[in-house]
GROMACS .gro file of C-alpha atoms in nm:
model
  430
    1UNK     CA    1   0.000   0.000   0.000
    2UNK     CA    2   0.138   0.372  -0.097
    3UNK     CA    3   0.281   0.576   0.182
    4UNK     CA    4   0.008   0.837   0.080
    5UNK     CA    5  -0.279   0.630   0.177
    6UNK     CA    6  -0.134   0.579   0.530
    7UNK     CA    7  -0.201   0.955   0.572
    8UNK     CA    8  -0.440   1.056   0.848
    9UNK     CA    9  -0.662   1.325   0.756
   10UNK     CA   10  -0.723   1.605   0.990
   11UNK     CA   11  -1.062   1.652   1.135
   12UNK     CA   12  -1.242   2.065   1.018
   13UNK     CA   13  -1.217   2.199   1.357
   14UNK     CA   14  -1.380   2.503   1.267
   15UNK     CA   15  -1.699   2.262   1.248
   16UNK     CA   16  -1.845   2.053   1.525
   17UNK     CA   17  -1.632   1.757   1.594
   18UNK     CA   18  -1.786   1.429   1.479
   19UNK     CA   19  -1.596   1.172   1.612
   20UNK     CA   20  -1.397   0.926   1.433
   21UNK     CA   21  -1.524   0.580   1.419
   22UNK     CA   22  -1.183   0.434   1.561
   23UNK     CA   23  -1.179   0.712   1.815
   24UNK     CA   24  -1.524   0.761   1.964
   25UNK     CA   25  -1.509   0.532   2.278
   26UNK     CA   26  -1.151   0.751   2.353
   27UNK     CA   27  -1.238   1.128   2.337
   28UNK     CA   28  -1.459   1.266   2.573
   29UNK     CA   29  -1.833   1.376   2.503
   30UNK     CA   30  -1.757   1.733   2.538
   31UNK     CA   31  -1.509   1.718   2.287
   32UNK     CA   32  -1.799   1.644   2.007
   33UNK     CA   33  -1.939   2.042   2.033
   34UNK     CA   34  -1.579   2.170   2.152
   35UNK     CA   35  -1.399   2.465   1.968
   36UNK     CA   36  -1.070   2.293   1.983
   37UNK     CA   37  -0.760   2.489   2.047
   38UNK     CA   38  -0.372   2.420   1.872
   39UNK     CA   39  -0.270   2.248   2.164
   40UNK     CA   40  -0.546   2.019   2.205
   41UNK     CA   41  -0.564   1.958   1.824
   42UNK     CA   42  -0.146   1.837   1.835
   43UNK     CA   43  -0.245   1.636   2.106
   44UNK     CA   44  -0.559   1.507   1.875
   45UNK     CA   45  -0.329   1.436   1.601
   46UNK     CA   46  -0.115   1.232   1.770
   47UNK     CA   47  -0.396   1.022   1.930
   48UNK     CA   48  -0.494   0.977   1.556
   49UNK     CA   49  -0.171   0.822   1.464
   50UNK     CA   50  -0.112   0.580   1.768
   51UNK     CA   51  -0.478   0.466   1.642
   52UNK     CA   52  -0.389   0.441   1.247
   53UNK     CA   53  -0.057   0.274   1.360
   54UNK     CA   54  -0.276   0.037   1.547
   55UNK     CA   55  -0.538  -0.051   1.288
   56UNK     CA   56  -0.223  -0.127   1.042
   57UNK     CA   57   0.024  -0.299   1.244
   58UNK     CA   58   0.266  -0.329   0.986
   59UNK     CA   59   0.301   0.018   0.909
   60UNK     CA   60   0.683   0.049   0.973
   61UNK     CA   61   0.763  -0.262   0.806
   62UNK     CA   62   0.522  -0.147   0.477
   63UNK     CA   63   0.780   0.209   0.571
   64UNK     CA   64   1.106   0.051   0.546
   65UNK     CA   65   1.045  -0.151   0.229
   66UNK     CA   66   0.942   0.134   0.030
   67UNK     CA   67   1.257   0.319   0.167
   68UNK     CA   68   1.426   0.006   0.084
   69UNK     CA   69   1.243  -0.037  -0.270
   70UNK     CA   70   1.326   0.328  -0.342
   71UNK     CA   71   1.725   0.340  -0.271
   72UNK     CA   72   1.775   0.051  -0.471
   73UNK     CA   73   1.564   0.247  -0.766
   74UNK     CA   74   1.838   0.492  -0.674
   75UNK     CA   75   2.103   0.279  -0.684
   76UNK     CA   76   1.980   0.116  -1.033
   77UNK     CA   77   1.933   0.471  -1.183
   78UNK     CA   78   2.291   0.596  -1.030
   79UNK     CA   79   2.472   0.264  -1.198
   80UNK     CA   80   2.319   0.273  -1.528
   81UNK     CA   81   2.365   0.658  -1.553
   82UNK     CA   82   2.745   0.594  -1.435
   83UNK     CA   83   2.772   0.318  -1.673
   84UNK     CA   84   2.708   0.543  -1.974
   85UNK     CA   85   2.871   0.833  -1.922
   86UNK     CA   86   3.195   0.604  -1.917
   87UNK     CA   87   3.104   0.373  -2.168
   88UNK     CA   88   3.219   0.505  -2.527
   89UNK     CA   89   2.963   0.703  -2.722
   90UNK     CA   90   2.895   0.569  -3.065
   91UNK     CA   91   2.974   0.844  -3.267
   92UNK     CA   92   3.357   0.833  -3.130
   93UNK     CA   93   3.341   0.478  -3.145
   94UNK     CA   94   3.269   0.530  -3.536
   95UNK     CA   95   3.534   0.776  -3.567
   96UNK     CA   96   3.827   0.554  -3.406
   97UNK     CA   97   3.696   0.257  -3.642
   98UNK     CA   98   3.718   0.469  -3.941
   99UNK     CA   99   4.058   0.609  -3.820
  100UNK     CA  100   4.137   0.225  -3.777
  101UNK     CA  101   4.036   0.172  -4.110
  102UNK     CA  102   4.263   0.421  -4.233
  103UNK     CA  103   4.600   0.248  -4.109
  104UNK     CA  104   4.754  -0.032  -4.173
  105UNK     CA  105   5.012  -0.209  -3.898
  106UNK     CA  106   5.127  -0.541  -3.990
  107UNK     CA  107   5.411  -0.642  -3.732
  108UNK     CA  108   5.222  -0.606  -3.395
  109UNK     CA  109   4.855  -0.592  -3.435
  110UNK     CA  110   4.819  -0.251  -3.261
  111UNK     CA  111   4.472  -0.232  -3.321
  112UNK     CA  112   4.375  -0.611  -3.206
  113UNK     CA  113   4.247  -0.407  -2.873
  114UNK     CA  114   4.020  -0.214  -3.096
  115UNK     CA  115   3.738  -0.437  -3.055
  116UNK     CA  116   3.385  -0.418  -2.917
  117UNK     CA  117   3.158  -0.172  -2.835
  118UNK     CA  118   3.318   0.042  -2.559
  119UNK     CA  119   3.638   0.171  -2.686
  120UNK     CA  120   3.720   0.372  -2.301
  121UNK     CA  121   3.828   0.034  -2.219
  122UNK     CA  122   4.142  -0.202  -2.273
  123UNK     CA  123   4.135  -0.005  -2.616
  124UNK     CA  124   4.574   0.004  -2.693
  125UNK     CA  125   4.632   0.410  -2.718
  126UNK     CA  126   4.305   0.498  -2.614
  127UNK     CA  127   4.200   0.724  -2.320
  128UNK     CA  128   3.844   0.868  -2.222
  129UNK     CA  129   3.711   1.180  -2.004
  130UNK     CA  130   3.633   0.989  -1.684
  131UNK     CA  131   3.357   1.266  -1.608
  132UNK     CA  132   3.220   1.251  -2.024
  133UNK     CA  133   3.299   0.932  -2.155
  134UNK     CA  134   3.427   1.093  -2.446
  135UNK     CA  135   3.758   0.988  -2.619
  136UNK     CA  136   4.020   1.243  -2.486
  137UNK     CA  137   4.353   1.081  -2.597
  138UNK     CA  138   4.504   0.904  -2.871
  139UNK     CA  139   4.843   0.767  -2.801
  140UNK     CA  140   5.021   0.601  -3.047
  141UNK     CA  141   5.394   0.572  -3.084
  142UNK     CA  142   5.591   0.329  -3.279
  143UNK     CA  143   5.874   0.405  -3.059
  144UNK     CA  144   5.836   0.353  -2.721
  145UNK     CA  145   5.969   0.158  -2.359
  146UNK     CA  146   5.619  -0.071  -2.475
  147UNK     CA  147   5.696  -0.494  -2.391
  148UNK     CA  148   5.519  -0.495  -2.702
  149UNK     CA  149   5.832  -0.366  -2.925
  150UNK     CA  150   6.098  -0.491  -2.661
  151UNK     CA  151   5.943  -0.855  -2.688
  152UNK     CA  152   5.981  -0.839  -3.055
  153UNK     CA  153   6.327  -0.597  -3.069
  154UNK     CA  154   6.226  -0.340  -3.311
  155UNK     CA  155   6.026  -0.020  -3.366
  156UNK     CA  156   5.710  -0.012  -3.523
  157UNK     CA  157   5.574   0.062  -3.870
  158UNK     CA  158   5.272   0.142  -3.989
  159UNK     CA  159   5.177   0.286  -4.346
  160UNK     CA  160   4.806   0.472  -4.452
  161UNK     CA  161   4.660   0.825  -4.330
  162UNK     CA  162   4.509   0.999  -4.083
  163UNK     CA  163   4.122   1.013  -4.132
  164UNK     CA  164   3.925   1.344  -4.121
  165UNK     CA  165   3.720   1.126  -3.899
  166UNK     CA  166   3.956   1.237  -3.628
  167UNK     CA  167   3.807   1.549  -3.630
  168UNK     CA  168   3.469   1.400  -3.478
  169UNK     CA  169   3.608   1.359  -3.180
  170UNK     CA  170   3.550   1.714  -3.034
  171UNK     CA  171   3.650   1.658  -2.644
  172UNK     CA  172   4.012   1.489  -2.762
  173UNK     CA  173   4.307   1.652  -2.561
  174UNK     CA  174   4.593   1.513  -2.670
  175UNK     CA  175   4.664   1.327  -3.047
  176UNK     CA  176   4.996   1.191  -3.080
  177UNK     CA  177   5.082   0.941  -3.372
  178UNK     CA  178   5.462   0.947  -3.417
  179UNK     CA  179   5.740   0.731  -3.512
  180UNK     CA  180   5.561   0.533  -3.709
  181UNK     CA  181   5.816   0.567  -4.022
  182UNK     CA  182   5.517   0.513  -4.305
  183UNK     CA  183   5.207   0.737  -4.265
  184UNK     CA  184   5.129   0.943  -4.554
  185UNK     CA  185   4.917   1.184  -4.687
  186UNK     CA  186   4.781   1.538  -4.519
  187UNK     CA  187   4.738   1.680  -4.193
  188UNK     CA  188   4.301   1.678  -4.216
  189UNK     CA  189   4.243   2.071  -4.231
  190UNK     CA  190   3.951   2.021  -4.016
  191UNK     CA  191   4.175   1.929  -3.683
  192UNK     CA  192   4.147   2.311  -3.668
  193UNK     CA  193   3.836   2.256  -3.505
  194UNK     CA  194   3.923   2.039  -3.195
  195UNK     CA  195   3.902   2.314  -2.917
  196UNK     CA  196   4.079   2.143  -2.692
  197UNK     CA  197   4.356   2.025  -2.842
  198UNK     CA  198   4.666   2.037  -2.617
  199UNK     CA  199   4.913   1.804  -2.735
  200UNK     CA  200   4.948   1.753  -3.120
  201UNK     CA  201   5.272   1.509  -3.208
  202UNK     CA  202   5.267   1.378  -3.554
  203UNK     CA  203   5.678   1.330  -3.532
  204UNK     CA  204   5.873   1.062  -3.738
  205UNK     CA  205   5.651   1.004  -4.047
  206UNK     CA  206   5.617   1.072  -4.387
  207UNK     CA  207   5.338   1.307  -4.401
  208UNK     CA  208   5.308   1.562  -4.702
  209UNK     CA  209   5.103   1.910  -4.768
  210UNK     CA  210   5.087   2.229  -4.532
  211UNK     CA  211   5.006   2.282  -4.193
  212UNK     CA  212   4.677   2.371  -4.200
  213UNK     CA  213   4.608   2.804  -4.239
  214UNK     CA  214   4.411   2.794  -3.949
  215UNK     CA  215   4.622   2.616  -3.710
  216UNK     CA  216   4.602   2.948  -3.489
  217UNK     CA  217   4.244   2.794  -3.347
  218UNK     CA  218   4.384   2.578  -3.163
  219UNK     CA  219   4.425   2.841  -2.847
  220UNK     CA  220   4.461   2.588  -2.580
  221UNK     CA  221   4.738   2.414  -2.772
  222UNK     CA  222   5.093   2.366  -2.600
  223UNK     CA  223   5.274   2.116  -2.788
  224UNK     CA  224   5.276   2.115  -3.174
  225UNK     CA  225   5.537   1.869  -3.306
  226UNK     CA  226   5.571   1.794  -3.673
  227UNK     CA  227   5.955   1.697  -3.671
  228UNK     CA  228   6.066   1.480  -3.955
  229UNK     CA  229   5.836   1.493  -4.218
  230UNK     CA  230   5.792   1.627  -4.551
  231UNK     CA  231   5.584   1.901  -4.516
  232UNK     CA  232   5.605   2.138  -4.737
  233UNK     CA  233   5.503   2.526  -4.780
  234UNK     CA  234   5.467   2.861  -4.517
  235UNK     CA  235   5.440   2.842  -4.137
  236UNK     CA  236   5.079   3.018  -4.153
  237UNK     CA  237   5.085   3.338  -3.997
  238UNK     CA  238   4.792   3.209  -3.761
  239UNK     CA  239   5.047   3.044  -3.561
  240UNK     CA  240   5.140   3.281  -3.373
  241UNK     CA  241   4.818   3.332  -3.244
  242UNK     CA  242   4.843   3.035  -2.997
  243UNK     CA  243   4.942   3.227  -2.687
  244UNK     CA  244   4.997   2.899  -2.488
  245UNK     CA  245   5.225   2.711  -2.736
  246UNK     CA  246   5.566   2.592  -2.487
  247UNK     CA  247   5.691   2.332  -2.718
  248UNK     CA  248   5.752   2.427  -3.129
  249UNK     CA  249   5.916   2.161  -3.333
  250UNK     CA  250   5.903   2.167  -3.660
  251UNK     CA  251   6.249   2.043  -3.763
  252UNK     CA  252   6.378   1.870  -4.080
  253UNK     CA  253   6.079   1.895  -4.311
  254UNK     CA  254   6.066   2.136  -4.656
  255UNK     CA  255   5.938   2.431  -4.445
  256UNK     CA  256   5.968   2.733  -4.687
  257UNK     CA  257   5.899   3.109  -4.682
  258UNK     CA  258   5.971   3.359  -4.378
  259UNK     CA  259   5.927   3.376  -3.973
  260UNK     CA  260   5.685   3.576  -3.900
  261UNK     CA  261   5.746   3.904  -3.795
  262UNK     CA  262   5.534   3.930  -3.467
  263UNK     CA  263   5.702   3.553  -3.430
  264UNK     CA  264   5.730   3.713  -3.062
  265UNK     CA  265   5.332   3.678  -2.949
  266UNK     CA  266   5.438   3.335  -2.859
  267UNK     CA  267   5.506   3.415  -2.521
  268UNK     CA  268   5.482   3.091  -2.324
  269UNK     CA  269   5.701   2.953  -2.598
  270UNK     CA  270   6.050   2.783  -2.457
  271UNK     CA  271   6.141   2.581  -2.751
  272UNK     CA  272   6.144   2.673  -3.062
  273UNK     CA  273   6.309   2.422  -3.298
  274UNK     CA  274   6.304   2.452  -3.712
  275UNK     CA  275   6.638   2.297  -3.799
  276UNK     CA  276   6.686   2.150  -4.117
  277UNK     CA  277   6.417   2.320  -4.349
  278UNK     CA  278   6.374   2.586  -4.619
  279UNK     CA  279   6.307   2.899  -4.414
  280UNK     CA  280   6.431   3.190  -4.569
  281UNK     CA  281   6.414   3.605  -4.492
  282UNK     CA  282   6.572   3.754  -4.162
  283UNK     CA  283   6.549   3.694  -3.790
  284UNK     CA  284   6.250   3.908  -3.646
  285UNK     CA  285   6.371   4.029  -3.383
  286UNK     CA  286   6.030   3.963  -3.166
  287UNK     CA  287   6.205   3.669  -3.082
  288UNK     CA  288   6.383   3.852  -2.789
  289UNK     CA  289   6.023   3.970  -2.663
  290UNK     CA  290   5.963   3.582  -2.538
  291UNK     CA  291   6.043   3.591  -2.224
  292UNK     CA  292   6.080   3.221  -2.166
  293UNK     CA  293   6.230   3.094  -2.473
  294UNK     CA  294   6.553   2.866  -2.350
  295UNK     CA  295   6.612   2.683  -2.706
  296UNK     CA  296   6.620   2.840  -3.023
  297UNK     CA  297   6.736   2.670  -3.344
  298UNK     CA  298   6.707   2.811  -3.662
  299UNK     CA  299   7.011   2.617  -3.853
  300UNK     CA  300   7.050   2.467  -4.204
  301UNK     CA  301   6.841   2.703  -4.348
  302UNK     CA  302   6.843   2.972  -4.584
  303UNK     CA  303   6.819   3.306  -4.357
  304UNK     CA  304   6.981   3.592  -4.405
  305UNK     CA  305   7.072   3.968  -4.251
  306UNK     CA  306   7.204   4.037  -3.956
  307UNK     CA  307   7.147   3.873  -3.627
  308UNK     CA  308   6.936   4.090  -3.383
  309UNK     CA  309   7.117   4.226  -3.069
  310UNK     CA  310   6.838   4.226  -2.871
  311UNK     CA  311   6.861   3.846  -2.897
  312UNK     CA  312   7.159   3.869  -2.637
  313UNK     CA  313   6.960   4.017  -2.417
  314UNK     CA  314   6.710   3.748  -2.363
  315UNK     CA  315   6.667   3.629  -1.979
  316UNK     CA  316   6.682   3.266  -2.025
  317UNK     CA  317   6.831   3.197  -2.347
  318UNK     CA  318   7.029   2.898  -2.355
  319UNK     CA  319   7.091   2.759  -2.707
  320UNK     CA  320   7.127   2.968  -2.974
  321UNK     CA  321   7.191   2.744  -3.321
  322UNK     CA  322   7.203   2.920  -3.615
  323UNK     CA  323   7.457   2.757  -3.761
  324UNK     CA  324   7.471   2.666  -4.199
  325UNK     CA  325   7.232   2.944  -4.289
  326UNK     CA  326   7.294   3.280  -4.477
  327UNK     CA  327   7.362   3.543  -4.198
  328UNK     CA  328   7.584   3.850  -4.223
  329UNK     CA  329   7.698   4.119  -4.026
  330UNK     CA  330   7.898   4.123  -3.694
  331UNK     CA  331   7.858   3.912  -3.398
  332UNK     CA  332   7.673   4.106  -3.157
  333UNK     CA  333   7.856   4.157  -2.846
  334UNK     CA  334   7.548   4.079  -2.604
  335UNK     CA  335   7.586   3.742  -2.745
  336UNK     CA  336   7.887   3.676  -2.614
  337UNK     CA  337   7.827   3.824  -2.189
  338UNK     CA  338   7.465   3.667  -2.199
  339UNK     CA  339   7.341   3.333  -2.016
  340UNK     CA  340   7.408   3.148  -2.310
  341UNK     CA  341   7.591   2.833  -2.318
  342UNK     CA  342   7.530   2.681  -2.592
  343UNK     CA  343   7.656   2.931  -2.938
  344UNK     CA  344   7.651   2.811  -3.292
  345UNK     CA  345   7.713   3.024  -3.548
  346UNK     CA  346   7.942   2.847  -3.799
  347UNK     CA  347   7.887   2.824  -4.171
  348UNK     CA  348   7.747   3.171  -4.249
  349UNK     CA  349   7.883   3.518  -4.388
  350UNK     CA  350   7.952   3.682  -4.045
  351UNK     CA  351   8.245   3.893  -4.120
  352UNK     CA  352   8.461   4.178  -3.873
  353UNK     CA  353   8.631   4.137  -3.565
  354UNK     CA  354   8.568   3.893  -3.237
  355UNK     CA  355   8.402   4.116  -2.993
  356UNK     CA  356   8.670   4.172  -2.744
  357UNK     CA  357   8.413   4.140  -2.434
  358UNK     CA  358   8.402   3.804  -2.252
  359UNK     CA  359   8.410   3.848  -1.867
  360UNK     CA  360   8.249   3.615  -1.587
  361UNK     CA  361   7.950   3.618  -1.708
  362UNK     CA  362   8.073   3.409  -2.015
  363UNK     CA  363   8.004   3.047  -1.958
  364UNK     CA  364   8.005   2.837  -2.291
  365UNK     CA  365   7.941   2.457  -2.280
  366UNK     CA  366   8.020   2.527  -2.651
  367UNK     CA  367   8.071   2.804  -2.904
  368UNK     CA  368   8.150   2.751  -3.281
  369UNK     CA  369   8.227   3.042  -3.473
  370UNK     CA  370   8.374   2.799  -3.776
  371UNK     CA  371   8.365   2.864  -4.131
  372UNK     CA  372   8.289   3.273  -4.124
  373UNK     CA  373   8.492   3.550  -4.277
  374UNK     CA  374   8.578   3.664  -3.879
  375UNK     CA  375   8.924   3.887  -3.882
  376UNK     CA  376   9.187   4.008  -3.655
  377UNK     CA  377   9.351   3.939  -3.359
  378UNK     CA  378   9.195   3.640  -3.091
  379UNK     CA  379   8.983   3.841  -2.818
  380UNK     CA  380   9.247   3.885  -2.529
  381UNK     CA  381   8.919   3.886  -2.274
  382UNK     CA  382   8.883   3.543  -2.378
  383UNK     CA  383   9.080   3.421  -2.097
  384UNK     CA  384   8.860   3.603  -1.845
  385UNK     CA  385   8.560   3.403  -1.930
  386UNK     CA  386   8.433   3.134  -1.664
  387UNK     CA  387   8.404   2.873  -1.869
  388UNK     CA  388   8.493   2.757  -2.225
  389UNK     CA  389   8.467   2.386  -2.261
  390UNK     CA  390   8.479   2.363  -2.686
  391UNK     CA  391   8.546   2.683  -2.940
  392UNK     CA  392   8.604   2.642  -3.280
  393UNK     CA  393   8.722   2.891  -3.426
  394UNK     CA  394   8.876   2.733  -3.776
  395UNK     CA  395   8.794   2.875  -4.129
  396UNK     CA  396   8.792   3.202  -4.087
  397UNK     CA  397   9.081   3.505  -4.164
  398UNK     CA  398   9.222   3.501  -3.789
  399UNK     CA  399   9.537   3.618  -3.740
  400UNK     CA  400   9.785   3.671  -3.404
  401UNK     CA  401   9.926   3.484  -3.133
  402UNK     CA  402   9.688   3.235  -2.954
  403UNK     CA  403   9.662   3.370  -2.582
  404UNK     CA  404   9.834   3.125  -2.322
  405UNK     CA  405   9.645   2.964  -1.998
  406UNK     CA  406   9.268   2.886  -1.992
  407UNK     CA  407   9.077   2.788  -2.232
  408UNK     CA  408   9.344   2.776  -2.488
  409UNK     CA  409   9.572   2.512  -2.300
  410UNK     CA  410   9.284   2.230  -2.348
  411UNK     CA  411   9.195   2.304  -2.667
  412UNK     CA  412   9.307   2.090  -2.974
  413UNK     CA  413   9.488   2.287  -3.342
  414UNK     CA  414   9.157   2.200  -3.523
  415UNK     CA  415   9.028   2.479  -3.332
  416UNK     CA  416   9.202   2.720  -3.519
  417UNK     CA  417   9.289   2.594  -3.837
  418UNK     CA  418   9.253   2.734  -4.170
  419UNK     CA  419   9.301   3.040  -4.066
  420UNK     CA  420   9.529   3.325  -4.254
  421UNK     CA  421   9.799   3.373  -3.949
  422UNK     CA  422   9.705   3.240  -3.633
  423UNK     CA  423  10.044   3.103  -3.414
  424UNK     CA  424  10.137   2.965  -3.121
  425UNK     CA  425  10.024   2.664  -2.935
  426UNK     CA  426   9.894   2.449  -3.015
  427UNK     CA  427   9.979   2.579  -3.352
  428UNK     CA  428  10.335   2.615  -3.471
  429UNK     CA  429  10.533   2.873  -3.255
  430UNK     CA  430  10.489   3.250  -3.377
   0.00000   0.00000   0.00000
């Protein structure tokens, strides 16, 4: 029987009591014409209930199994609701099996795991929202500390493309399928519209075309790796729009056109690594607005002009590789008394004189100044630096005696060969 019909209804006490049937032989005759006050009507109202409780003795027992009955309604409703918000929706279950279908791996069976209906599970690569259930990451390397490659001793390979199907996956975080040697085709212009991308890492393959114009959607983006592969055309000038890129890597590919100039709106940038491409124009010197930028390399390329001053000047510089490109002009001084450790500027057209400035604050795991058209004398501050550990200085028009002491005593002739008149050790004796 429903709770609500265990209800006792409350007598009109604006009327003339008529006593209840169940209560007559308890209330008193006076009480039948009585105007009855709050007090005595609580006092009514509970003689009412001691009577219903009476004529249905099993009135808390009927109570507790509808409490009972509800909570595990509750319960029920709470599991299956739980159930599918982690199980994996079907529309990014159809998007991984077309992505699936868009690969092929024939050593390992990478996508054996990619099996049933709920793909948040035991799915190899695969990661979900735990509060959505949506697919949130897509993990696949073909080099990696997996047993699956140690068992076998060798890195993966896997050949197809990437499916625009990715780009149905609107909650994914993080995409990273790298080092797999094989995969072809285009980056799917549509991965613009993932918007919240974080982690993109397509390193170590052979995919073609541009990076997509409107990469600069991507505003929650930190990582963007495209190393080693053959992409081809402009870094879009909507790059520089994603104000919480750290990590920039877009080495050895066919990488053409300029930096941009406001290249320096990437201000949470710390790496920014182009190596080995087709980049051509002149350094903008935004660069030295990002505050946190520690690596910069911009070698074996095709830049040119001088090399910004300001650069020197950066706070936590700590690589500067600009090494096989086109550059003229002098070495900046500020290069040279800056936190920089790590200088290489061999293989260009910088011509004039070794600025004559190192002092303590020089402190150079390495600094290659090789094949330039550098003249003069050797910088007699050079000995006042903190730390030199390896300087080339070969292939240039040097000329002079090579200072004695530190760091010229540790140093090997190759350091300073090919040069017009260098002397002394550990070159022949002046």
């Amino acid at each position: 029987m429903p709770i609500a019909q265990l209800q006792v209804a409350k007598p009109d006490i604006t009327q003339p009591l008529k006593p209840h049937r169940h209560t007559a032989s308890l209330l008193p005759s006076s009480l039948s014409t009585y105007q009855l006050s709050e007090t005595k009507t609580q006092t009514l109202d509970k003689h009412f209930l001691e009577i219903e409780k009476e004529k249905f003795p099993t009135f808390q027992k009927m109570e507790t199994a509808v409490r009972l009955h509800l909570t595990g309604v509750v319960v029920i409703l709470f599991a299956v609701t739980f159930a599918s918000v982690r199980a994996c929706p079907p529309s990014d279950l159809a998007a991984l099996l077309a992505i699936k279908a868009a690969l092929h791996e024939p050593h390992f069976g990478i996508f054996n795991s990619w099996t049933g209906t709920d793909c948040c599970h035991n799915w190899h690569g695969i990661s979900c929202d735990p509060e959505t259930g949506r697919v949130a990451d897509i993990n696949l390397r073909g080099e990696a500390e997996d047993p699956i490659y140690e068992k076998n001793h060798r890195t993966g390979y896997m050949t197809g493309t990437i499916s625009p199907a990715i780009c149905r996956l609107t909650r994914l975080s993080s995409l990273t399928i790298a080092d797999w040697k094989g995969i072809s085709g285009e980056i799917p212009k549509c991965i613009t519209t993932l918007p919240f991308l974080r982690i993109f890492d397509l390193i170590g393959n052979k995919i073609s075309g541009q990076i997509p114009a409107g990469i600069g959607r991507l505003h929650r983006l930190t990582v963007l790796n495209f190393a080693d592969n053959l992409i081809s055309g402009p870094i879009p000038t909507s790059l520089t729009n994603l104000s919480s890129l750290m990590h920039l890597d877009l080495r050895n590919n066919k990488i053409s056109g300029v930096l941009p100039r406001d290249f320096g709106r990437l201000g949470m940038l710390s790496r920014a690594l182009l190596s080995r491409n087709l980049i051509g124009g002149t350094i903008p010197s935004s660069i030295s607005q990002i505050y946190r930028l520690a690596d910069l390399d911009l070698s074996l390329n095709q830049i040119s002009g001088p090399i910004p001053p300001t650069i020197g000047k950066m706070a936590v510089l700590a690589t500067l590789n600009l090494d096989s490109n086109k550059i003229s002009g002098r070495i900046p001084p500020s290069l040279l008394v800056s936190g920089i450790s790590n200088l290489n500027l061999s293989k260009n057209f910088l011509d004039g004189i070794i600025p004559d400035v190192f002092g303590p604050r020089s402190y150079f795991t390495a600094i290659d100044l090789s094949f330039n058209n550098l003249r003069g004398n050797l910088p007699k501050s050079i000995i006042s630096a903190s730390y030199i550990g390896h300087l080339d200085l070969s292939h240039n028009h040097l000329c002079g005696r090579i200072p004695a002491g530190s760091p010229f005593d540790h140093l090997e002739a190759s350091s300073f060969t090919y040069n017009d008149c260098l002397c002394g050790k550990p070159l022949k004796v002046c």
